[in-house]
Amino acid sequence: MNPGILYALCAYVIWGMFPIYFKSLQEIPPMEVLMYRMVWALAFLAIVLSVRKQWAWLGPVLRRPKVLMGFTASALLLSSNWFLYIWAVNQDRVVDASLGYFMTPLVNVLLGSVILKERLRMLQWMAVGMAALGVLWLTWQSGHPPWISLMIGITFGMYGLLRKTASLGTLEGLSLETMLLFPLAVISLLFMTYQGAHGFGDASTTTKLLMIASGPITAIPLLMFAAAARLVPLSTMGLMQYITPSLQLVAGIWLYNEPFGGARLIGFAAIWIALIFYTIDGLWSTYGRAKNPCEIKLKN
C-alpha cells in the first residue's frame, strides 16, 4: 500500500473529527480558542523545526518584504477561516461548516478563472453552475444566503490560492504564518485578560490540556497532508478530500442532531452533483487524455 494513502487518510479523518474536538472547548469563547490555537501551534512548530534543524529558511525570508506581505495575507485568511469554523461549531452550525468545505473545490475553480485567468472546461462550468443553483436554492429556502458556508469556502479557497503561489513549503509556510500571527494573539490575549476574560484560566484541567493540544492537532494533519501530496496522484487526493466534510456532516446530523430536512437536502444535493462534475473532469484530464492514440503511439 502506498504510504501516502495512509497519510492522506489520517489527515482527512483528523480534520473530519474537528467538530468533536472544538465542541469539547465550548467553555472557552471562540476568539480566545483561536488566539491560543495560534500560540500553541507556533510552539509545536518551533519544536519540530528545532528537532529537524530547519531554521535556515527564516533569515532570507525576513529580508523579502513581498514574501512577508504575501504570507501576512494568507495568515489573516487562515485565521479568519479558523475563527469561522470554531464559531460555527460552537453555534451548532456544523452542517453549515461542512457545506463550506464541500464548496471549497468549486470556489478554487472559480478563483482560478477570475484571478488566474484559467480557461474552464465544459464540466467545470457545469460544476460552477450547479453549485450556484444550490446556493440560490438554499438562499430562497432560508431567506438569506448561506453566509457561514460561503465565507468558510471563500476564505479557505483564497488561502489555498495564495499558498499555491507561495515560495515556502507546508511546514515553513505554516510556521511563518503562525509567527506573523503570534504578536496579534499575545496582544489580544493580554487585552482579554485585562478586560476580565479568563476562559482558559478558569477552564477545567481537561479543557486546558485539550487547548494545549491544539498545537499538534493543527500541525500534524497538515504535515501528513504535505507528505501525502508528494506520494499520491493529485486525482486521488482530489477524491479523498471529500472525507473531511462528509465526516463533519455526519457528526452534525447524527451526533449533534442539527436539522437536515428535505429543502436543505436539495441544496446539498446540488453541491454534490457539482462535485461529481468536478471530479469527473479531474479524472478525465488526468487519465482520459493519456489514452489518446497519438500519445500511446509516441510512447511506443
XYZ file of C-alpha atoms in Angstrom:
300
model
C 0.000 0.000 0.000
C 1.231 3.452 -0.887
C 2.081 5.082 2.487
C 0.852 8.379 1.051
C -2.693 6.985 1.044
C -2.410 6.338 4.786
C -1.010 9.826 5.415
C -3.841 11.422 3.446
C -6.484 9.258 5.127
C -5.193 10.169 8.591
C -5.095 13.888 7.740
C -8.618 13.961 6.323
C -10.057 11.893 9.190
C -8.424 14.166 11.800
C -9.895 17.229 10.081
C -13.243 15.419 9.887
C -13.189 14.913 13.665
C -12.633 18.621 14.372
C -16.297 19.229 15.354
C -15.892 16.798 18.253
C -12.656 18.478 19.330
C -13.958 22.052 19.212
C -17.246 21.073 20.875
C -15.149 19.957 23.854
C -13.784 23.524 24.146
C -17.163 25.267 24.349
C -16.473 26.679 27.812
C -13.827 28.934 26.207
C -15.050 31.736 23.853
C -14.268 31.118 20.140
C -11.969 34.155 19.815
C -9.928 33.035 22.809
C -9.719 29.498 21.388
C -8.411 30.986 18.137
C -5.715 33.038 19.889
C -4.496 30.130 21.992
C -4.523 27.914 18.909
C -2.110 30.333 17.216
C 0.179 30.337 20.259
C 0.286 26.569 20.785
C 0.593 25.878 17.046
C 3.688 28.088 16.886
C 5.156 26.426 19.992
C 4.724 22.965 18.443
C 6.062 24.037 15.056
C 9.116 25.616 16.723
C 9.855 22.256 18.372
C 9.503 20.449 15.035
C 11.784 22.936 13.260
C 14.359 22.673 16.064
C 14.365 18.864 16.019
C 14.775 18.869 12.244
C 17.305 21.740 12.389
C 15.282 23.502 9.722
C 15.634 27.187 10.520
C 17.915 28.253 7.652
C 14.981 29.444 5.517
C 13.850 32.074 8.033
C 16.677 34.623 7.602
C 16.357 35.027 3.810
C 12.556 35.210 4.060
C 12.694 38.037 6.618
C 14.680 40.071 4.085
C 11.982 39.716 1.406
C 9.120 42.184 2.102
C 6.937 40.888 -0.729
C 7.086 37.347 0.626
C 6.240 38.604 4.118
C 3.285 40.585 2.749
C 2.001 37.538 0.903
C 2.223 35.346 3.978
C 0.640 38.050 6.126
C -2.365 37.955 3.799
C -2.509 34.149 3.863
C -2.141 34.165 7.674
C -5.112 36.530 8.030
C -7.207 34.374 5.692
C -6.238 31.221 7.588
C -7.055 32.763 10.978
C -10.393 34.025 9.614
C -11.223 30.534 8.383
C -10.250 29.042 11.750
C -12.419 31.531 13.631
C -15.445 30.997 11.374
C -15.175 27.251 11.810
C -14.737 27.391 15.602
C -17.651 29.836 15.883
C -19.865 27.676 13.646
C -19.193 24.561 15.733
C -19.944 26.453 18.960
C -23.179 27.810 17.456
C -24.389 24.315 16.442
C -23.792 25.045 12.757
C -21.562 22.042 11.972
C -23.668 21.147 8.918
C -23.216 24.668 7.520
C -19.464 24.436 8.124
C -19.300 21.099 6.301
C -21.062 22.647 3.303
C -18.338 25.308 3.210
C -15.659 22.667 2.788
C -17.740 20.788 0.211
C -17.842 24.056 -1.743
C -14.104 24.796 -1.466
C -13.001 22.879 -4.619
C -15.637 24.737 -6.626
C -14.522 28.050 -5.134
C -10.985 27.155 -6.229
C -12.181 26.597 -9.804
C -13.970 29.943 -9.834
C -10.987 31.790 -8.325
C -8.711 30.184 -10.902
C -10.927 31.526 -13.659
C -11.383 35.035 -12.251
C -7.941 35.723 -10.769
C -5.537 33.414 -12.614
C -7.450 33.724 -15.909
C -7.610 29.951 -16.292
C -9.942 28.714 -19.010
C -12.664 26.485 -17.598
C -13.653 23.292 -19.371
C -17.297 22.415 -20.013
C -17.677 20.149 -16.978
C -16.065 22.776 -14.767
C -18.600 25.352 -15.954
C -21.373 22.838 -15.287
C -19.997 22.280 -11.774
C -19.875 26.000 -11.012
C -23.378 26.499 -12.433
C -24.854 23.625 -10.428
C -23.186 24.897 -7.252
C -24.652 28.352 -7.901
C -28.119 26.790 -8.245
C -27.598 25.025 -4.917
C -26.649 28.285 -3.211
C -29.632 30.092 -4.768
C -31.955 27.322 -3.585
C -30.619 27.491 -0.016
C -30.934 31.296 -0.147
C -34.545 31.096 -1.285
C -35.458 28.489 1.329
C -33.878 30.279 4.290
C -34.458 33.869 3.179
C -30.740 34.683 3.207
C -27.566 33.300 1.590
C -25.716 30.512 3.442
C -23.188 33.059 4.742
C -21.285 30.704 7.031
C -20.744 28.134 4.289
C -19.832 30.779 1.710
C -17.352 32.560 3.976
C -15.676 29.312 5.051
C -15.390 28.202 1.426
C -14.155 31.596 0.189
C -11.578 32.167 2.958
C -10.136 28.673 2.569
C -10.219 28.925 -1.220
C -8.406 32.282 -1.146
C -5.905 30.870 1.331
C -5.245 27.922 -0.979
C -4.758 30.301 -3.911
C -2.115 32.309 -2.040
C -0.348 29.177 -0.782
C -0.360 27.732 -4.310
C 1.863 30.588 -5.480
C 3.935 30.800 -2.270
C 7.672 30.117 -2.228
C 7.755 28.094 1.010
C 6.796 24.511 1.785
C 3.975 23.466 4.088
C 5.999 23.333 7.324
C 7.896 26.556 6.701
C 4.825 28.368 5.386
C 2.615 27.440 8.334
C 5.433 28.311 10.738
C 5.839 31.754 9.169
C 2.085 32.342 9.239
C 1.866 31.490 12.942
C 4.929 33.690 13.636
C 3.201 36.617 11.940
C 0.008 35.960 13.892
C 1.794 35.430 17.229
C 2.071 39.144 18.233
C -1.622 39.655 17.438
C -2.515 36.594 19.506
C -0.467 37.685 22.512
C -1.769 41.274 22.449
C -5.351 40.010 22.110
C -4.958 37.571 24.999
C -3.455 40.277 27.207
C -6.334 42.616 26.328
C -8.903 39.880 27.037
C -7.272 39.228 30.408
C -7.287 42.951 31.196
C -10.996 43.048 30.330
C -11.644 40.203 32.783
C -11.903 37.319 30.304
C -10.351 34.232 31.872
C -11.804 31.425 29.794
C -8.602 29.422 29.672
C -7.596 30.209 33.248
C -10.989 29.219 34.661
C -11.395 26.131 32.467
C -11.147 22.577 33.746
C -7.828 20.738 33.608
C -9.105 18.547 30.781
C -10.090 21.585 28.719
C -6.709 23.218 29.332
C -4.896 20.088 28.149
C -7.118 19.893 25.080
C -6.390 23.556 24.362
C -2.621 22.978 24.622
C -3.060 20.018 22.266
C -4.349 22.430 19.603
C -0.709 22.916 18.557
C -0.051 19.355 17.361
C -3.688 18.916 16.331
C -3.261 21.871 13.969
C 0.183 20.995 12.601
C 0.268 17.196 12.370
C -2.529 16.705 9.788
C -1.044 19.491 7.648
C 2.350 17.766 7.696
C 0.681 14.434 6.859
C -1.167 16.102 4.008
C 2.076 17.579 2.665
C 3.772 14.159 2.807
C 0.793 12.545 1.054
C 0.775 15.168 -1.699
C 4.309 14.086 -2.675
C 3.390 10.380 -2.836
C -0.192 10.250 -4.096
C -1.558 11.354 -7.508
C -3.434 14.647 -7.418
C -6.600 12.970 -8.719
C -6.580 10.545 -5.780
C -6.085 13.402 -3.323
C -8.977 15.191 -5.012
C -11.297 12.248 -4.368
C -10.117 11.762 -0.783
C -10.642 15.410 0.154
C -14.390 14.788 0.481
C -13.748 12.554 3.502
C -13.401 15.605 5.751
C -16.696 17.430 5.051
C -18.537 14.084 4.860
C -17.425 13.183 8.395
C -18.293 16.689 9.584
C -21.751 16.419 8.023
C -22.347 13.041 9.698
C -21.208 14.500 13.034
C -23.567 17.469 12.680
C -26.575 15.304 11.838
C -26.046 12.184 13.958
C -24.012 13.409 16.925
C -25.426 16.900 17.407
C -28.913 16.462 15.900
C -28.725 19.526 13.668
C -31.683 19.940 11.286
C -31.268 18.484 7.813
C -34.718 18.469 6.201
C -35.779 17.907 2.628
C -35.325 21.502 1.477
C -31.786 21.649 2.844
C -31.020 18.236 1.359
C -31.927 19.530 -2.115
C -29.385 22.358 -1.766
C -26.691 19.942 -0.603
C -27.582 17.552 -3.437
C -26.971 20.319 -5.985
C -23.495 20.904 -4.470
C -22.789 17.150 -4.530
C -23.813 16.920 -8.199
C -21.484 19.845 -8.903
C -18.685 17.948 -7.163
C -19.411 14.887 -9.307
C -18.966 17.031 -12.437
C -15.776 18.484 -10.954
C -14.400 15.037 -10.080
C -15.203 13.544 -13.480
C -13.454 16.474 -15.149
C -10.402 15.984 -12.916
C -10.232 12.248 -13.633
C -10.679 12.794 -17.365
C -7.976 15.470 -17.510
C -5.602 13.135 -15.617
C -6.325 9.747 -17.153
C -8.613 10.172 -20.155
C -6.168 12.208 -22.225
C -3.392 9.709 -21.542
C -5.374 7.195 -23.614
C -5.153 9.400 -26.693
C -3.952 7.142 -29.540
C -1.369 9.714 -30.618
C 0.167 9.747 -27.129
C 0.210 5.964 -26.979
C 1.889 5.817 -30.372
C 4.566 8.246 -29.283
C 5.226 6.246 -26.114
C 5.597 3.047 -28.129
